[in-house]
């Protein structure tokens, strides 16, 4: 996979996840997923796959309005079976701008390409 294909895969992930596609989220995120979130005050929180799927399922069940798919890609690289994407996303939750700086680490395995590490930092 090259960097352009990795960006396209990430765009698909954003579209599916922001529209709360539970089966897709279950497949595209690795079982050993770790998401690290850092808020504007430096407070760190984490989330695993079970928590993420529960969040997505809750939004799907509630028929929540999909999140924004806006993303600005800064860097993408693929080296063998590992890929990294760095981007800024503005999630625009409830009409409010909510920009975040994301790093996604992808890994290729028998399950195909999956995100196994993700981090984001709040920008506002």
Short mmCIF file of N, CA, C and O in Angstrom, two decimals:
data_model
loop_
_atom_site.label_atom_id
_atom_site.label_comp_id
_atom_site.label_asym_id
_atom_site.label_seq_id
_atom_site.Cartn_x
_atom_site.Cartn_y
_atom_site.Cartn_z
N UNK A 1 0.86 -1.18 0.00
CA UNK A 1 0.00 0.00 0.00
C UNK A 1 0.90 1.24 0.00
O UNK A 1 1.87 1.28 0.72
N UNK A 2 0.52 2.23 -0.79
CA UNK A 2 1.27 3.48 -0.77
C UNK A 2 0.51 4.53 0.04
O UNK A 2 -0.60 4.28 0.51
N UNK A 3 1.12 5.71 0.20
CA UNK A 3 0.52 6.73 1.06
C UNK A 3 -0.83 7.21 0.54
O UNK A 3 -1.74 7.47 1.33
N UNK A 4 -1.00 7.30 -0.78
CA UNK A 4 -2.29 7.73 -1.32
C UNK A 4 -3.38 6.72 -1.01
O UNK A 4 -4.51 7.09 -0.66
N UNK A 5 -3.07 5.44 -1.13
CA UNK A 5 -4.05 4.40 -0.80
C UNK A 5 -4.38 4.40 0.68
O UNK A 5 -5.53 4.19 1.07
N UNK A 6 -3.37 4.68 1.51
CA UNK A 6 -3.59 4.74 2.96
C UNK A 6 -4.52 5.91 3.32
O UNK A 6 -5.40 5.77 4.16
N UNK A 7 -4.34 7.02 2.64
CA UNK A 7 -5.24 8.16 2.86
C UNK A 7 -6.66 7.81 2.42
O UNK A 7 -7.63 8.12 3.12
N UNK A 8 -6.80 7.15 1.29
CA UNK A 8 -8.14 6.74 0.83
C UNK A 8 -8.79 5.77 1.82
O UNK A 8 -9.99 5.87 2.10
N UNK A 9 -8.02 4.84 2.36
CA UNK A 9 -8.54 3.91 3.37
C UNK A 9 -8.98 4.68 4.61
O UNK A 9 -10.02 4.39 5.20
N UNK A 10 -8.21 5.69 4.99
CA UNK A 10 -8.56 6.51 6.16
C UNK A 10 -9.81 7.33 5.89
O UNK A 10 -10.66 7.48 6.78
N UNK A 11 -9.96 7.85 4.68
CA UNK A 11 -11.19 8.58 4.33
C UNK A 11 -12.41 7.67 4.44
O UNK A 11 -13.47 8.08 4.92
N UNK A 12 -12.26 6.41 4.00
CA UNK A 12 -13.36 5.45 4.12
C UNK A 12 -13.68 5.20 5.59
O UNK A 12 -14.85 5.17 5.99
N UNK A 13 -12.64 5.03 6.40
CA UNK A 13 -12.83 4.84 7.85
C UNK A 13 -13.60 6.01 8.44
O UNK A 13 -14.56 5.81 9.18
N UNK A 14 -13.19 7.22 8.11
CA UNK A 14 -13.86 8.42 8.64
C UNK A 14 -15.34 8.41 8.26
O UNK A 14 -16.21 8.63 9.10
N UNK A 15 -15.62 8.14 7.00
CA UNK A 15 -17.00 8.16 6.53
C UNK A 15 -17.84 7.09 7.24
O UNK A 15 -18.94 7.38 7.73
N UNK A 16 -17.33 5.89 7.31
CA UNK A 16 -18.08 4.80 7.94
C UNK A 16 -18.26 5.03 9.44
O UNK A 16 -19.35 4.82 9.99
N UNK A 17 -17.20 5.44 10.12
CA UNK A 17 -17.27 5.62 11.58
C UNK A 17 -18.15 6.81 11.96
O UNK A 17 -18.90 6.73 12.94
N UNK A 18 -18.07 7.90 11.18
CA UNK A 18 -18.88 9.07 11.52
C UNK A 18 -20.36 8.85 11.21
O UNK A 18 -21.21 9.61 11.67
N UNK A 19 -20.65 7.82 10.42
CA UNK A 19 -22.05 7.44 10.15
C UNK A 19 -22.46 6.22 10.99
O UNK A 19 -23.48 5.60 10.73
N UNK A 20 -21.63 5.89 11.97
CA UNK A 20 -21.94 4.87 13.00
C UNK A 20 -22.22 3.50 12.42
O UNK A 20 -23.14 2.79 12.84
N UNK A 21 -21.39 3.08 11.46
CA UNK A 21 -21.49 1.75 10.85
C UNK A 21 -20.79 0.76 11.79
O UNK A 21 -19.57 0.57 11.72
N UNK A 22 -21.56 0.14 12.66
CA UNK A 22 -21.01 -0.73 13.71
C UNK A 22 -20.23 -1.91 13.14
O UNK A 22 -19.09 -2.16 13.57
N UNK A 23 -20.75 -2.68 12.18
CA UNK A 23 -19.97 -3.80 11.65
C UNK A 23 -18.64 -3.36 11.04
O UNK A 23 -17.62 -4.03 11.21
N UNK A 24 -18.63 -2.23 10.37
CA UNK A 24 -17.39 -1.73 9.78
C UNK A 24 -16.38 -1.38 10.88
O UNK A 24 -15.21 -1.74 10.81
N UNK A 25 -16.84 -0.69 11.92
CA UNK A 25 -15.97 -0.30 13.02
C UNK A 25 -15.40 -1.55 13.71
O UNK A 25 -14.21 -1.60 14.04
N UNK A 26 -16.23 -2.56 13.90
CA UNK A 26 -15.76 -3.80 14.51
C UNK A 26 -14.67 -4.47 13.68
O UNK A 26 -13.75 -5.07 14.22
N UNK A 27 -14.78 -4.34 12.36
CA UNK A 27 -13.81 -4.99 11.46
C UNK A 27 -12.54 -4.17 11.29
O UNK A 27 -11.45 -4.72 11.26
N UNK A 28 -12.64 -2.86 11.18
CA UNK A 28 -11.49 -2.02 10.81
C UNK A 28 -10.58 -1.71 11.98
O UNK A 28 -9.41 -1.38 11.79
N UNK A 29 -11.08 -1.82 13.20
CA UNK A 29 -10.25 -1.59 14.38
C UNK A 29 -9.78 -2.92 14.94
O UNK A 29 -10.58 -3.84 15.13
N UNK A 30 -8.49 -3.02 15.23
CA UNK A 30 -7.89 -4.24 15.76
C UNK A 30 -8.39 -4.53 17.17
O UNK A 30 -8.77 -3.60 17.91
N UNK A 31 -8.38 -5.79 17.55
CA UNK A 31 -8.84 -6.18 18.89
C UNK A 31 -8.00 -5.52 19.98
O UNK A 31 -8.51 -5.25 21.06
N UNK A 32 -6.71 -5.28 19.71
CA UNK A 32 -5.83 -4.67 20.72
C UNK A 32 -5.76 -3.14 20.57
O UNK A 32 -4.78 -2.51 20.97
N UNK A 33 -6.82 -2.54 20.03
CA UNK A 33 -6.88 -1.10 19.82
C UNK A 33 -6.62 -0.33 21.12
O UNK A 33 -7.13 -0.69 22.18
N UNK A 34 -5.85 0.74 20.98
CA UNK A 34 -5.69 1.70 22.06
C UNK A 34 -5.83 3.09 21.45
O UNK A 34 -5.13 3.44 20.50
N UNK A 35 -6.79 3.85 21.97
CA UNK A 35 -6.97 5.25 21.57
C UNK A 35 -6.56 6.10 22.76
O UNK A 35 -7.04 5.87 23.88
N UNK A 36 -5.68 7.06 22.53
CA UNK A 36 -5.22 7.97 23.57
C UNK A 36 -5.73 9.36 23.21
O UNK A 36 -5.46 9.86 22.12
N UNK A 37 -6.49 9.95 24.14
CA UNK A 37 -7.07 11.27 23.93
C UNK A 37 -6.44 12.25 24.91
O UNK A 37 -6.35 11.96 26.10
N UNK A 38 -6.02 13.41 24.40
CA UNK A 38 -5.43 14.45 25.24
C UNK A 38 -6.25 15.71 25.05
O UNK A 38 -6.36 16.22 23.93
N UNK A 39 -6.84 16.21 26.15
CA UNK A 39 -7.64 17.43 26.01
C UNK A 39 -6.75 18.66 26.08
O UNK A 39 -5.54 18.57 26.30
N UNK A 40 -7.35 19.83 25.89
CA UNK A 40 -6.58 21.08 25.82
C UNK A 40 -5.86 21.41 27.12
O UNK A 40 -4.92 22.19 27.11
N UNK A 41 -6.27 20.79 28.22
CA UNK A 41 -5.60 21.01 29.51
C UNK A 41 -4.51 19.98 29.78
O UNK A 41 -3.88 20.01 30.83
N UNK A 42 -4.32 19.05 28.84
CA UNK A 42 -3.29 18.02 29.01
C UNK A 42 -3.77 16.77 29.72
O UNK A 42 -2.98 15.87 29.97
N UNK A 43 -5.06 16.68 30.01
CA UNK A 43 -5.60 15.50 30.66
C UNK A 43 -5.68 14.36 29.64
O UNK A 43 -6.16 14.56 28.52
N UNK A 44 -5.19 13.19 30.03
CA UNK A 44 -5.15 12.04 29.14
C UNK A 44 -6.23 11.05 29.52
O UNK A 44 -6.46 10.78 30.69
N UNK A 45 -6.91 10.52 28.50
CA UNK A 45 -7.92 9.48 28.68
C UNK A 45 -7.66 8.44 27.59
O UNK A 45 -7.08 8.75 26.55
N UNK A 46 -8.08 7.23 27.84
CA UNK A 46 -7.88 6.17 26.84
C UNK A 46 -9.20 5.46 26.57
O UNK A 46 -10.15 5.55 27.34
N UNK A 47 -9.21 4.75 25.44
CA UNK A 47 -10.39 3.98 25.05
C UNK A 47 -9.88 2.73 24.35
O UNK A 47 -8.89 2.77 23.62
N UNK A 48 -10.56 1.60 24.59
CA UNK A 48 -10.22 0.36 23.89
C UNK A 48 -11.31 0.07 22.85
O UNK A 48 -12.25 0.83 22.69
N UNK A 49 -11.16 -1.05 22.15
CA UNK A 49 -12.10 -1.37 21.08
C UNK A 49 -13.52 -1.56 21.63
O UNK A 49 -14.48 -1.08 21.03
N UNK A 50 -13.65 -2.26 22.72
CA UNK A 50 -14.98 -2.50 23.29
C UNK A 50 -15.68 -1.18 23.60
O UNK A 50 -16.87 -1.01 23.30
N UNK A 51 -14.96 -0.24 24.18
CA UNK A 51 -15.54 1.06 24.50
C UNK A 51 -15.90 1.84 23.23
O UNK A 51 -16.95 2.48 23.16
N UNK A 52 -15.03 1.77 22.22
CA UNK A 52 -15.31 2.46 20.97
C UNK A 52 -16.55 1.89 20.29
O UNK A 52 -17.43 2.63 19.86
N UNK A 53 -16.63 0.58 20.20
CA UNK A 53 -17.79 -0.05 19.56
C UNK A 53 -19.07 0.30 20.32
O UNK A 53 -20.10 0.59 19.71
N UNK A 54 -19.01 0.32 21.64
CA UNK A 54 -20.16 0.69 22.44
C UNK A 54 -20.59 2.13 22.14
O UNK A 54 -21.80 2.42 22.01
N UNK A 55 -19.63 3.04 22.02
CA UNK A 55 -19.91 4.44 21.69
C UNK A 55 -20.58 4.54 20.32
O UNK A 55 -21.61 5.22 20.16
N UNK A 56 -20.01 3.86 19.32
CA UNK A 56 -20.56 3.91 17.97
C UNK A 56 -21.96 3.28 17.94
O UNK A 56 -22.89 3.83 17.34
N UNK A 57 -22.13 2.16 18.62
CA UNK A 57 -23.43 1.48 18.67
C UNK A 57 -24.47 2.38 19.34
O UNK A 57 -25.61 2.47 18.88
N UNK A 58 -24.08 3.03 20.43
CA UNK A 58 -25.01 3.94 21.11
C UNK A 58 -25.49 5.06 20.21
O UNK A 58 -26.68 5.40 20.19
N UNK A 59 -24.57 5.64 19.44
CA UNK A 59 -24.94 6.70 18.49
C UNK A 59 -25.81 6.15 17.37
O UNK A 59 -26.76 6.81 16.93
N UNK A 60 -25.50 4.95 16.90
CA UNK A 60 -26.30 4.32 15.84
C UNK A 60 -27.71 4.04 16.35
O UNK A 60 -28.69 4.36 15.68
N UNK A 61 -27.80 3.45 17.53
CA UNK A 61 -29.12 3.12 18.10
C UNK A 61 -29.96 4.37 18.35
O UNK A 61 -31.18 4.35 18.19
N UNK A 62 -29.29 5.47 18.73
CA UNK A 62 -30.00 6.73 19.00
C UNK A 62 -30.29 7.51 17.72
O UNK A 62 -30.90 8.58 17.78
N UNK A 63 -29.84 6.96 16.59
CA UNK A 63 -30.00 7.64 15.30
C UNK A 63 -29.44 9.06 15.37
O UNK A 63 -30.06 10.03 14.89
N UNK A 64 -28.26 9.18 15.99
CA UNK A 64 -27.59 10.47 16.15
C UNK A 64 -27.19 11.02 14.79
O UNK A 64 -26.94 10.28 13.84
N UNK A 65 -27.12 12.33 14.72
CA UNK A 65 -26.66 12.99 13.50
C UNK A 65 -25.19 12.63 13.29
O UNK A 65 -24.39 12.72 14.22
N UNK A 66 -24.85 12.21 12.07
CA UNK A 66 -23.44 11.85 11.81
C UNK A 66 -22.50 13.02 12.09
O UNK A 66 -22.86 14.18 11.90
N UNK A 67 -21.29 12.69 12.52
CA UNK A 67 -20.26 13.70 12.74
C UNK A 67 -19.75 14.20 11.39
O UNK A 67 -19.92 13.55 10.36
N UNK A 68 -19.08 15.32 11.40
CA UNK A 68 -18.46 15.86 10.20
C UNK A 68 -17.36 14.92 9.70
O UNK A 68 -16.68 14.27 10.50
N UNK A 69 -17.20 14.85 8.40
CA UNK A 69 -16.12 14.04 7.82
C UNK A 69 -14.93 14.90 7.39
O UNK A 69 -14.01 14.41 6.75
N UNK A 70 -14.95 16.18 7.74
CA UNK A 70 -13.87 17.08 7.35
C UNK A 70 -12.53 16.57 7.89
O UNK A 70 -12.41 16.25 9.07
N UNK A 71 -11.54 16.53 7.00
CA UNK A 71 -10.20 16.11 7.41
C UNK A 71 -9.17 16.77 6.52
O UNK A 71 -9.37 16.91 5.31
N UNK A 72 -8.09 17.21 7.13
CA UNK A 72 -6.95 17.74 6.39
C UNK A 72 -5.78 16.80 6.66
O UNK A 72 -5.34 16.64 7.80
N UNK A 73 -5.30 16.16 5.61
CA UNK A 73 -4.23 15.17 5.74
C UNK A 73 -2.88 15.87 5.64
O UNK A 73 -2.60 16.57 4.66
N UNK A 74 -2.04 15.66 6.67
CA UNK A 74 -0.74 16.31 6.72
C UNK A 74 0.38 15.37 6.28
O UNK A 74 1.37 15.82 5.71
N UNK A 75 0.21 14.07 6.56
CA UNK A 75 1.30 13.13 6.28
C UNK A 75 0.74 11.72 6.29
O UNK A 75 -0.13 11.40 7.10
N UNK A 76 1.25 10.90 5.39
CA UNK A 76 0.90 9.48 5.39
C UNK A 76 2.11 8.72 4.86
O UNK A 76 2.76 9.16 3.90
N UNK A 77 2.39 7.60 5.50
CA UNK A 77 3.51 6.77 5.07
C UNK A 77 3.16 5.32 5.35
O UNK A 77 2.47 5.01 6.32
N UNK A 78 3.62 4.46 4.49
CA UNK A 78 3.42 3.04 4.66
C UNK A 78 4.76 2.36 4.47
O UNK A 78 5.46 2.60 3.48
N UNK A 79 5.14 1.52 5.43
CA UNK A 79 6.41 0.80 5.39
C UNK A 79 6.11 -0.66 5.66
O UNK A 79 5.94 -1.07 6.81
N UNK A 80 5.96 -1.44 4.59
CA UNK A 80 5.62 -2.85 4.75
C UNK A 80 4.23 -3.01 5.28
O UNK A 80 3.25 -2.56 4.68
N UNK A 81 4.11 -3.62 6.48
CA UNK A 81 2.80 -3.89 7.05
C UNK A 81 2.35 -2.88 8.09
O UNK A 81 1.39 -3.11 8.82
N UNK A 82 3.04 -1.72 8.16
CA UNK A 82 2.68 -0.66 9.11
C UNK A 82 2.48 0.63 8.35
O UNK A 82 3.26 0.98 7.46
N UNK A 83 1.44 1.36 8.68
CA UNK A 83 1.18 2.66 8.07
C UNK A 83 0.82 3.69 9.12
O UNK A 83 0.34 3.34 10.21
N UNK A 84 1.08 4.96 8.82
CA UNK A 84 0.76 6.04 9.75
C UNK A 84 0.14 7.19 8.97
O UNK A 84 0.61 7.55 7.89
N UNK A 85 -0.93 7.73 9.53
CA UNK A 85 -1.61 8.89 8.94
C UNK A 85 -1.70 9.97 10.02
O UNK A 85 -2.10 9.69 11.15
N UNK A 86 -1.32 11.19 9.63
CA UNK A 86 -1.40 12.35 10.52
C UNK A 86 -2.35 13.34 9.87
O UNK A 86 -2.18 13.67 8.69
N UNK A 87 -3.34 13.79 10.62
CA UNK A 87 -4.36 14.67 10.04
C UNK A 87 -4.98 15.56 11.12
O UNK A 87 -4.84 15.30 12.32
N UNK A 88 -5.64 16.59 10.66
CA UNK A 88 -6.46 17.44 11.51
C UNK A 88 -7.90 17.22 11.10
O UNK A 88 -8.21 17.17 9.91
N UNK A 89 -8.76 17.04 12.09
CA UNK A 89 -10.19 16.89 11.82
C UNK A 89 -10.96 17.89 12.65
O UNK A 89 -10.64 18.12 13.81
N UNK A 90 -11.98 18.46 12.04
CA UNK A 90 -12.90 19.32 12.77
C UNK A 90 -14.23 18.58 12.84
O UNK A 90 -14.94 18.47 11.84
N UNK A 91 -14.52 18.03 14.00
CA UNK A 91 -15.69 17.17 14.15
C UNK A 91 -17.01 17.92 14.16
O UNK A 91 -18.07 17.31 14.01
N UNK A 92 -16.99 19.23 14.36
CA UNK A 92 -18.21 20.05 14.35
C UNK A 92 -19.37 19.36 15.05
O UNK A 92 -20.35 18.97 14.45
N UNK A 93 -19.26 19.21 16.34
CA UNK A 93 -20.31 18.57 17.13
C UNK A 93 -21.34 19.61 17.56
O UNK A 93 -21.01 20.65 18.10
N UNK A 94 -22.60 19.33 17.26
CA UNK A 94 -23.72 20.21 17.62
C UNK A 94 -23.50 21.63 17.10
O UNK A 94 -23.80 22.60 17.79
N UNK A 95 -22.96 21.75 15.90
CA UNK A 95 -22.76 23.05 15.29
C UNK A 95 -21.55 23.81 15.81
O UNK A 95 -21.29 24.93 15.38
N UNK A 96 -20.80 23.21 16.75
CA UNK A 96 -19.62 23.87 17.31
C UNK A 96 -18.36 23.24 16.73
O UNK A 96 -18.25 22.02 16.65
N UNK A 97 -17.42 24.09 16.39
CA UNK A 97 -16.13 23.62 15.89
C UNK A 97 -15.39 22.88 17.01
O UNK A 97 -15.35 23.33 18.15
N UNK A 98 -14.86 21.71 16.67
CA UNK A 98 -14.15 20.89 17.65
C UNK A 98 -12.92 20.26 16.98
O UNK A 98 -12.89 19.06 16.71
N UNK A 99 -11.91 21.10 16.64
CA UNK A 99 -10.75 20.59 15.91
C UNK A 99 -9.84 19.72 16.78
O UNK A 99 -9.63 19.99 17.95
N UNK A 100 -9.32 18.66 16.14
CA UNK A 100 -8.43 17.73 16.82
C UNK A 100 -7.32 17.33 15.86
O UNK A 100 -7.53 17.20 14.66
N UNK A 101 -6.13 17.09 16.42
CA UNK A 101 -4.98 16.63 15.67
C UNK A 101 -4.86 15.12 15.91
O UNK A 101 -4.67 14.69 17.05
N UNK A 102 -5.00 14.32 14.85
CA UNK A 102 -5.04 12.86 14.95
C UNK A 102 -3.78 12.21 14.38
O UNK A 102 -3.24 12.67 13.37
N UNK A 103 -3.39 11.11 14.99
CA UNK A 103 -2.42 10.18 14.41
C UNK A 103 -3.03 8.79 14.48
O UNK A 103 -3.46 8.36 15.54
N UNK A 104 -3.08 8.12 13.33
CA UNK A 104 -3.58 6.74 13.26
C UNK A 104 -2.44 5.84 12.82
O UNK A 104 -1.73 6.16 11.88
N UNK A 105 -2.29 4.72 13.51
CA UNK A 105 -1.30 3.72 13.13
C UNK A 105 -2.06 2.49 12.64
O UNK A 105 -2.87 1.91 13.37
N UNK A 106 -1.81 2.15 11.39
CA UNK A 106 -2.43 1.01 10.73
C UNK A 106 -1.47 -0.16 10.70
O UNK A 106 -0.26 0.03 10.62
N UNK A 107 -2.01 -1.38 10.73
CA UNK A 107 -1.18 -2.57 10.62
C UNK A 107 -1.91 -3.59 9.75
O UNK A 107 -3.12 -3.78 9.89
N UNK A 108 -1.14 -4.24 8.88
CA UNK A 108 -1.71 -5.28 8.03
C UNK A 108 -1.50 -6.63 8.70
O UNK A 108 -0.40 -6.95 9.17
N UNK A 109 -2.58 -7.41 8.78
CA UNK A 109 -2.51 -8.75 9.37
C UNK A 109 -3.43 -9.67 8.57
O UNK A 109 -3.95 -9.29 7.53
N UNK A 110 -3.68 -10.84 9.11
CA UNK A 110 -4.59 -11.78 8.45
C UNK A 110 -6.00 -11.20 8.34
O UNK A 110 -6.80 -11.66 7.53
N UNK A 111 -6.32 -10.19 9.15
CA UNK A 111 -7.63 -9.53 9.12
C UNK A 111 -7.67 -8.40 8.09
O UNK A 111 -8.70 -7.74 7.93
N UNK A 112 -6.55 -8.13 7.40
CA UNK A 112 -6.45 -7.01 6.47
C UNK A 112 -5.88 -5.81 7.21
O UNK A 112 -5.31 -5.92 8.29
N UNK A 113 -6.03 -4.63 6.62
CA UNK A 113 -5.55 -3.40 7.25
C UNK A 113 -6.50 -3.00 8.37
O UNK A 113 -7.71 -2.93 8.18
N UNK A 114 -5.93 -2.76 9.55
CA UNK A 114 -6.71 -2.34 10.72
C UNK A 114 -5.95 -1.26 11.48
O UNK A 114 -4.72 -1.25 11.51
N UNK A 115 -6.72 -0.38 12.12
CA UNK A 115 -6.13 0.61 13.02
C UNK A 115 -5.91 -0.08 14.36
O UNK A 115 -6.84 -0.68 14.91
N UNK A 116 -4.67 -0.02 14.87
CA UNK A 116 -4.43 -0.61 16.18
C UNK A 116 -3.98 0.41 17.21
O UNK A 116 -4.01 0.13 18.40
N UNK A 117 -3.61 1.60 16.76
CA UNK A 117 -3.29 2.69 17.69
C UNK A 117 -3.82 3.99 17.07
O UNK A 117 -3.73 4.20 15.86
N UNK A 118 -4.38 4.84 17.93
CA UNK A 118 -4.89 6.13 17.49
C UNK A 118 -4.71 7.11 18.62
O UNK A 118 -4.87 6.74 19.79
N UNK A 119 -4.32 8.32 18.29
CA UNK A 119 -4.27 9.35 19.31
C UNK A 119 -4.81 10.64 18.74
O UNK A 119 -4.80 10.85 17.52
N UNK A 120 -5.33 11.46 19.63
CA UNK A 120 -5.72 12.80 19.20
C UNK A 120 -5.54 13.79 20.34
O UNK A 120 -5.60 13.44 21.51
N UNK A 121 -5.28 15.01 19.91
CA UNK A 121 -5.09 16.13 20.83
C UNK A 121 -6.10 17.19 20.45
O UNK A 121 -6.21 17.57 19.28
N UNK A 122 -6.84 17.69 21.45
CA UNK A 122 -7.79 18.79 21.20
C UNK A 122 -7.00 20.05 20.90
O UNK A 122 -6.01 20.34 21.56
N UNK A 123 -7.45 20.80 19.92
CA UNK A 123 -6.74 22.02 19.53
C UNK A 123 -7.36 23.28 20.11
O UNK A 123 -6.75 24.33 20.09
N UNK A 124 -8.60 23.20 20.60
CA UNK A 124 -9.27 24.39 21.19
C UNK A 124 -9.63 24.10 22.61
O UNK A 124 -10.02 23.05 22.99
#
